[in-house]
PDB file of C-alpha atoms in Angstrom:
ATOM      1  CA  UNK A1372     -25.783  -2.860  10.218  1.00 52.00           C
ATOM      2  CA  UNK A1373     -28.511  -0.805  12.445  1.00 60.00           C
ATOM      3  CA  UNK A1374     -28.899  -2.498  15.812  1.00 60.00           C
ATOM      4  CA  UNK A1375     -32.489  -3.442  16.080  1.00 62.00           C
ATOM      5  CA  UNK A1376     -34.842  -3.890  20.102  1.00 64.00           C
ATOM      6  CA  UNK A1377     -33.159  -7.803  20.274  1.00 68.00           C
ATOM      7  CA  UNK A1378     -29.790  -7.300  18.931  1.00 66.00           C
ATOM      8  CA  UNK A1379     -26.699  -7.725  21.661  1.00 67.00           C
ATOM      9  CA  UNK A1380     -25.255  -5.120  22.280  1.00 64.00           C
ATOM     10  CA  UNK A1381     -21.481  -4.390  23.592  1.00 61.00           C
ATOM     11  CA  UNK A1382     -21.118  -4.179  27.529  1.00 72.00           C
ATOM     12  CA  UNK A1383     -19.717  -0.890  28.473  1.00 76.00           C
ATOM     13  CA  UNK A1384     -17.948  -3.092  31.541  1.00 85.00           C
ATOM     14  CA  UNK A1385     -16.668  -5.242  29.403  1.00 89.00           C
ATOM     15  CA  UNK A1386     -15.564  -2.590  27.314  1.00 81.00           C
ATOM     16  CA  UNK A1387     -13.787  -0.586  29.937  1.00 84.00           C
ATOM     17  CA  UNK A1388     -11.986  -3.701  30.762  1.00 91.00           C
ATOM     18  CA  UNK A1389     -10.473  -4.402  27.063  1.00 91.00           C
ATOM     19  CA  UNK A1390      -9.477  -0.931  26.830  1.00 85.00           C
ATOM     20  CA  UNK A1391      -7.625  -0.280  30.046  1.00 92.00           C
ATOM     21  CA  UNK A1392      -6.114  -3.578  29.290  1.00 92.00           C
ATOM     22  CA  UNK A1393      -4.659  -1.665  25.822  1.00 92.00           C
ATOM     23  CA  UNK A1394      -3.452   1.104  27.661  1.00 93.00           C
ATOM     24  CA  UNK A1395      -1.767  -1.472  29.768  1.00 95.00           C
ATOM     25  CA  UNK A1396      -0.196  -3.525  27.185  1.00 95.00           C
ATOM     26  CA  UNK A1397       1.276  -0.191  25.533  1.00 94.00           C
ATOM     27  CA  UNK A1398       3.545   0.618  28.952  1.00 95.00           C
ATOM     28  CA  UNK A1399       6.441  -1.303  27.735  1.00 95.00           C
ATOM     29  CA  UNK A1400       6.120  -0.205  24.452  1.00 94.00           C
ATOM     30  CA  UNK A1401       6.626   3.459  25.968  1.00 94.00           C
ATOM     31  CA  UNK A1402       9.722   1.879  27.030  1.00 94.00           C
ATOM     32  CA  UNK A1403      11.098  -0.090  23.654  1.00 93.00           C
ATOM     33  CA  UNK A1404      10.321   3.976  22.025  1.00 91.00           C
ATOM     34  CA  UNK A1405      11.802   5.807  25.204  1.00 92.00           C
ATOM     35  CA  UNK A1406      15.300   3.808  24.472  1.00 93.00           C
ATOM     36  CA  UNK A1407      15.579   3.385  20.916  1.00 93.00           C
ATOM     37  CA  UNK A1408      14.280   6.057  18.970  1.00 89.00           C
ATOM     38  CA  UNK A1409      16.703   8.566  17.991  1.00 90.00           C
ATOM     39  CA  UNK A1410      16.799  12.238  19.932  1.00 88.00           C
ATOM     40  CA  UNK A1411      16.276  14.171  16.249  1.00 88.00           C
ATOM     41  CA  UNK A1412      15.261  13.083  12.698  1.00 88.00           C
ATOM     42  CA  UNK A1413      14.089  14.370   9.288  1.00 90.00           C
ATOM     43  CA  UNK A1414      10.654  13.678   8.974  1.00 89.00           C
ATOM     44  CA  UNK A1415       8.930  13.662   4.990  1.00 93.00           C
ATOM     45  CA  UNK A1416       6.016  15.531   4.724  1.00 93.00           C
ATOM     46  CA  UNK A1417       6.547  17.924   7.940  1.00 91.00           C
ATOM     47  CA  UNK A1418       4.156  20.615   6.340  1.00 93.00           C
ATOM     48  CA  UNK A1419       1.410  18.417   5.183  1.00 95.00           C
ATOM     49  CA  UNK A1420       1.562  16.702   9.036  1.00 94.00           C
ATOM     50  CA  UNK A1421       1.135  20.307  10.249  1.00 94.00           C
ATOM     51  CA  UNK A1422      -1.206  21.537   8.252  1.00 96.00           C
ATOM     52  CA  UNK A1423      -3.719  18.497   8.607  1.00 96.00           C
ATOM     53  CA  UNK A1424      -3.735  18.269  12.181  1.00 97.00           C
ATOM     54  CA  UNK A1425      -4.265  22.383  12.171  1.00 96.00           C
ATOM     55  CA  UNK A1426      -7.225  21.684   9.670  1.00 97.00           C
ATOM     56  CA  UNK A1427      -8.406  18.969  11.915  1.00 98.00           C
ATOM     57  CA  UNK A1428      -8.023  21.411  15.026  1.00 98.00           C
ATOM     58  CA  UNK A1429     -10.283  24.230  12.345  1.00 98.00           C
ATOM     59  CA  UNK A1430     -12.722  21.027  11.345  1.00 98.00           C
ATOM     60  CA  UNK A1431     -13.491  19.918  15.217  1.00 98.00           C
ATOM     61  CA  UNK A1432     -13.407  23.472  16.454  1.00 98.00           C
ATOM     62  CA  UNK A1433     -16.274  24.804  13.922  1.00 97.00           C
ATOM     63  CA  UNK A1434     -18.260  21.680  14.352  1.00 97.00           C
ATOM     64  CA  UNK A1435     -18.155  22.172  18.018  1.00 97.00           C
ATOM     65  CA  UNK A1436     -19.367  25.751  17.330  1.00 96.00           C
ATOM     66  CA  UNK A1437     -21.772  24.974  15.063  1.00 96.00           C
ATOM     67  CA  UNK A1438     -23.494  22.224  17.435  1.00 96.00           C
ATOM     68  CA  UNK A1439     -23.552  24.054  20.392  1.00 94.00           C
ATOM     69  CA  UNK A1440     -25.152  27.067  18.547  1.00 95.00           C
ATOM     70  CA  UNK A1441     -27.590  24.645  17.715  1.00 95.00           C
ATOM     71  CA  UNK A1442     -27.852  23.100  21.383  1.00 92.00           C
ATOM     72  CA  UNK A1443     -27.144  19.381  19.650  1.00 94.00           C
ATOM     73  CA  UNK A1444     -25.937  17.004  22.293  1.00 93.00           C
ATOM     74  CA  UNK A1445     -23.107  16.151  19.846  1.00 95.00           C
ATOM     75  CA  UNK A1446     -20.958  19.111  20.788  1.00 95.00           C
ATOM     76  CA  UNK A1447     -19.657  17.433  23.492  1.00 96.00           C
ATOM     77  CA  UNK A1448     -17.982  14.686  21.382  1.00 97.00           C
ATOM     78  CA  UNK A1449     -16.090  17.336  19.066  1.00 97.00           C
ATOM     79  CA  UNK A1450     -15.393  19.957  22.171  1.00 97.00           C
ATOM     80  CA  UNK A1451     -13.414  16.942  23.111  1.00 97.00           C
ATOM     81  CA  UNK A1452     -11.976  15.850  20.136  1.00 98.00           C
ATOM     82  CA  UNK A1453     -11.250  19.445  19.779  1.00 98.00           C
ATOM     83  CA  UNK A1454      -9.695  19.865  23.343  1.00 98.00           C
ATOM     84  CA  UNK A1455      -7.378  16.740  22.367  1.00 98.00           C
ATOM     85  CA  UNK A1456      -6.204  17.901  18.675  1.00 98.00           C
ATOM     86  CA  UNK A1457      -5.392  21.489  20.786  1.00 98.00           C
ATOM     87  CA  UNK A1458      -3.181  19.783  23.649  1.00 98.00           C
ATOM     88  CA  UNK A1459      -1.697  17.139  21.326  1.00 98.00           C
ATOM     89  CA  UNK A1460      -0.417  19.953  18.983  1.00 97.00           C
ATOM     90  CA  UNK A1461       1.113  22.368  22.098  1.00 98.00           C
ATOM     91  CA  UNK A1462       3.095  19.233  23.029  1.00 98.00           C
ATOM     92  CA  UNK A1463       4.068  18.735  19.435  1.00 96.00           C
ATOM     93  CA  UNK A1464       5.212  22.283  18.691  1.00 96.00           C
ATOM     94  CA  UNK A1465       7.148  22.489  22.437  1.00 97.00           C
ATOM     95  CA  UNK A1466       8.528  19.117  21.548  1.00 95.00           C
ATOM     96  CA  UNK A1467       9.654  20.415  18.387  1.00 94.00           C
ATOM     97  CA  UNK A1468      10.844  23.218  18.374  1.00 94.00           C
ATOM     98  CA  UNK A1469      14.644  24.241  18.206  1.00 94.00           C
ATOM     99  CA  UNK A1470      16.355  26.433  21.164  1.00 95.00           C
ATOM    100  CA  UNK A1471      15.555  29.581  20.630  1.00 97.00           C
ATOM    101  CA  UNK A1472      13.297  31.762  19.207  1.00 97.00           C
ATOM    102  CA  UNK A1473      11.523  28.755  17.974  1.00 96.00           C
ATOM    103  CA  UNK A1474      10.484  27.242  21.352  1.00 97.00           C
ATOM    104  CA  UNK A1475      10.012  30.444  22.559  1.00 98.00           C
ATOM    105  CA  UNK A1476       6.846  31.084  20.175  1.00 97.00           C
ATOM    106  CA  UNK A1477       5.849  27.480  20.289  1.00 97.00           C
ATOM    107  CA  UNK A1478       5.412  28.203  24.546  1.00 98.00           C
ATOM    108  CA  UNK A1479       3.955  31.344  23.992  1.00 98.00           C
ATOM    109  CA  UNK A1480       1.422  29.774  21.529  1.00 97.00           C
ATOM    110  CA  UNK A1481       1.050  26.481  23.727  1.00 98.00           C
ATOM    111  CA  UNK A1482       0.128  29.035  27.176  1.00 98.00           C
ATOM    112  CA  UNK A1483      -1.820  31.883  25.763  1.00 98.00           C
ATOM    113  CA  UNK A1484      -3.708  29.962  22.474  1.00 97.00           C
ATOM    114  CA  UNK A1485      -3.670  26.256  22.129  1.00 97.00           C
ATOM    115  CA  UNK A1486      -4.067  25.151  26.226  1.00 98.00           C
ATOM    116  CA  UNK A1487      -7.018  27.839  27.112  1.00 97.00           C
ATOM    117  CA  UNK A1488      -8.783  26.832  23.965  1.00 98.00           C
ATOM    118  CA  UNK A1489      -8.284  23.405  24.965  1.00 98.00           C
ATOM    119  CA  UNK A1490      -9.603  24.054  28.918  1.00 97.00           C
ATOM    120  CA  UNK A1491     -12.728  25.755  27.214  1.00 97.00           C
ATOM    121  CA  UNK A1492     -13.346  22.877  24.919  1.00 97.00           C
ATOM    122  CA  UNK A1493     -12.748  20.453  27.819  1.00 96.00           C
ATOM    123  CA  UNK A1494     -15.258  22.367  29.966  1.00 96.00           C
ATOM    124  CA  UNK A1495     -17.491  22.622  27.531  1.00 94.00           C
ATOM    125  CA  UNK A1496     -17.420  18.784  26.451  1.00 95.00           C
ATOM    126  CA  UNK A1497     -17.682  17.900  30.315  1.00 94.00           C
ATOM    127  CA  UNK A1498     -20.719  20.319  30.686  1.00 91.00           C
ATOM    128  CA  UNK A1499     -22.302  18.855  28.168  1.00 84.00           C
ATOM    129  CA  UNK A1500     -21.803  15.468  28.345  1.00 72.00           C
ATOM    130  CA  UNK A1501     -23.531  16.492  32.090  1.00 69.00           C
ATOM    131  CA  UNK A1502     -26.754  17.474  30.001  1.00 59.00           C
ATOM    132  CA  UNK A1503     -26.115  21.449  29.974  1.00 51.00           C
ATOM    133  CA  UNK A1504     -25.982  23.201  26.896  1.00 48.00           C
ATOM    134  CA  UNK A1505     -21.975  24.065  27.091  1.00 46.00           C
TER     135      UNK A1505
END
């Protein structure tokens, strides 16, 4: 439903408020997790996991290019959704990864790809959320 001159609309204060609350609230949850969920596990579907949030990374990452081509405002929304899907998956493939050769590549990925990308989409998102044109 379009909001129209007279309709309420949601307080941003009030808003802050209800979401710092939920970030709140989720603290001893960290802890229930943090003591009861088991150090390894098989997980179904590994591949398709990894190969949506990379196509989500390749989604947000050519929309962000596309918009700021374009100069659209919107660019800084998907730099940082973009920024996000980048750091979240360099924690996941550290995290992950067995000793080894494994965790080796996943740092080497994590320093020289995933967290640069990520700082560029983060500066670009804050630039433009500024007004520039990222």
């Amino acid at each position: 439903m379009p909001l129209g001159p007279h309709t309420p609309r949601p307080r941003p204060r009030l808003l802050g408020y209800v979401l710092a609350a939920c970030g709140v609230a989720l603290l001893p949850w960290l802890f229930v997790l943090a003591t009861s969920l088991p150090a390894e596990t098989t997980a179904a579907k590994w591949s398709a996991a990894w190969v949506g949030l990379d196509a989500l990374e390749a989604l947000a990452l050519i929309t962000t290019g596309v918009l700021a081509v374009r100069r659209h405002a919107l660019h800084a929304l998907t730099a940082a959704v973009a920024a996000t899907l980048l750091v979240a998956d360099a924690w996941f493939d550290v995290m992950t990864a067995a000793p080894g050769a494994d965790l080796a590549s996943a740092l080497v990925m994590a320093a020289a790809a995933e967290l640069p990308l990520a700082a560029v989409c983060a500066v670009a998102a804050a630039r433009g959320h500024r007004g520039g044109t990222g």
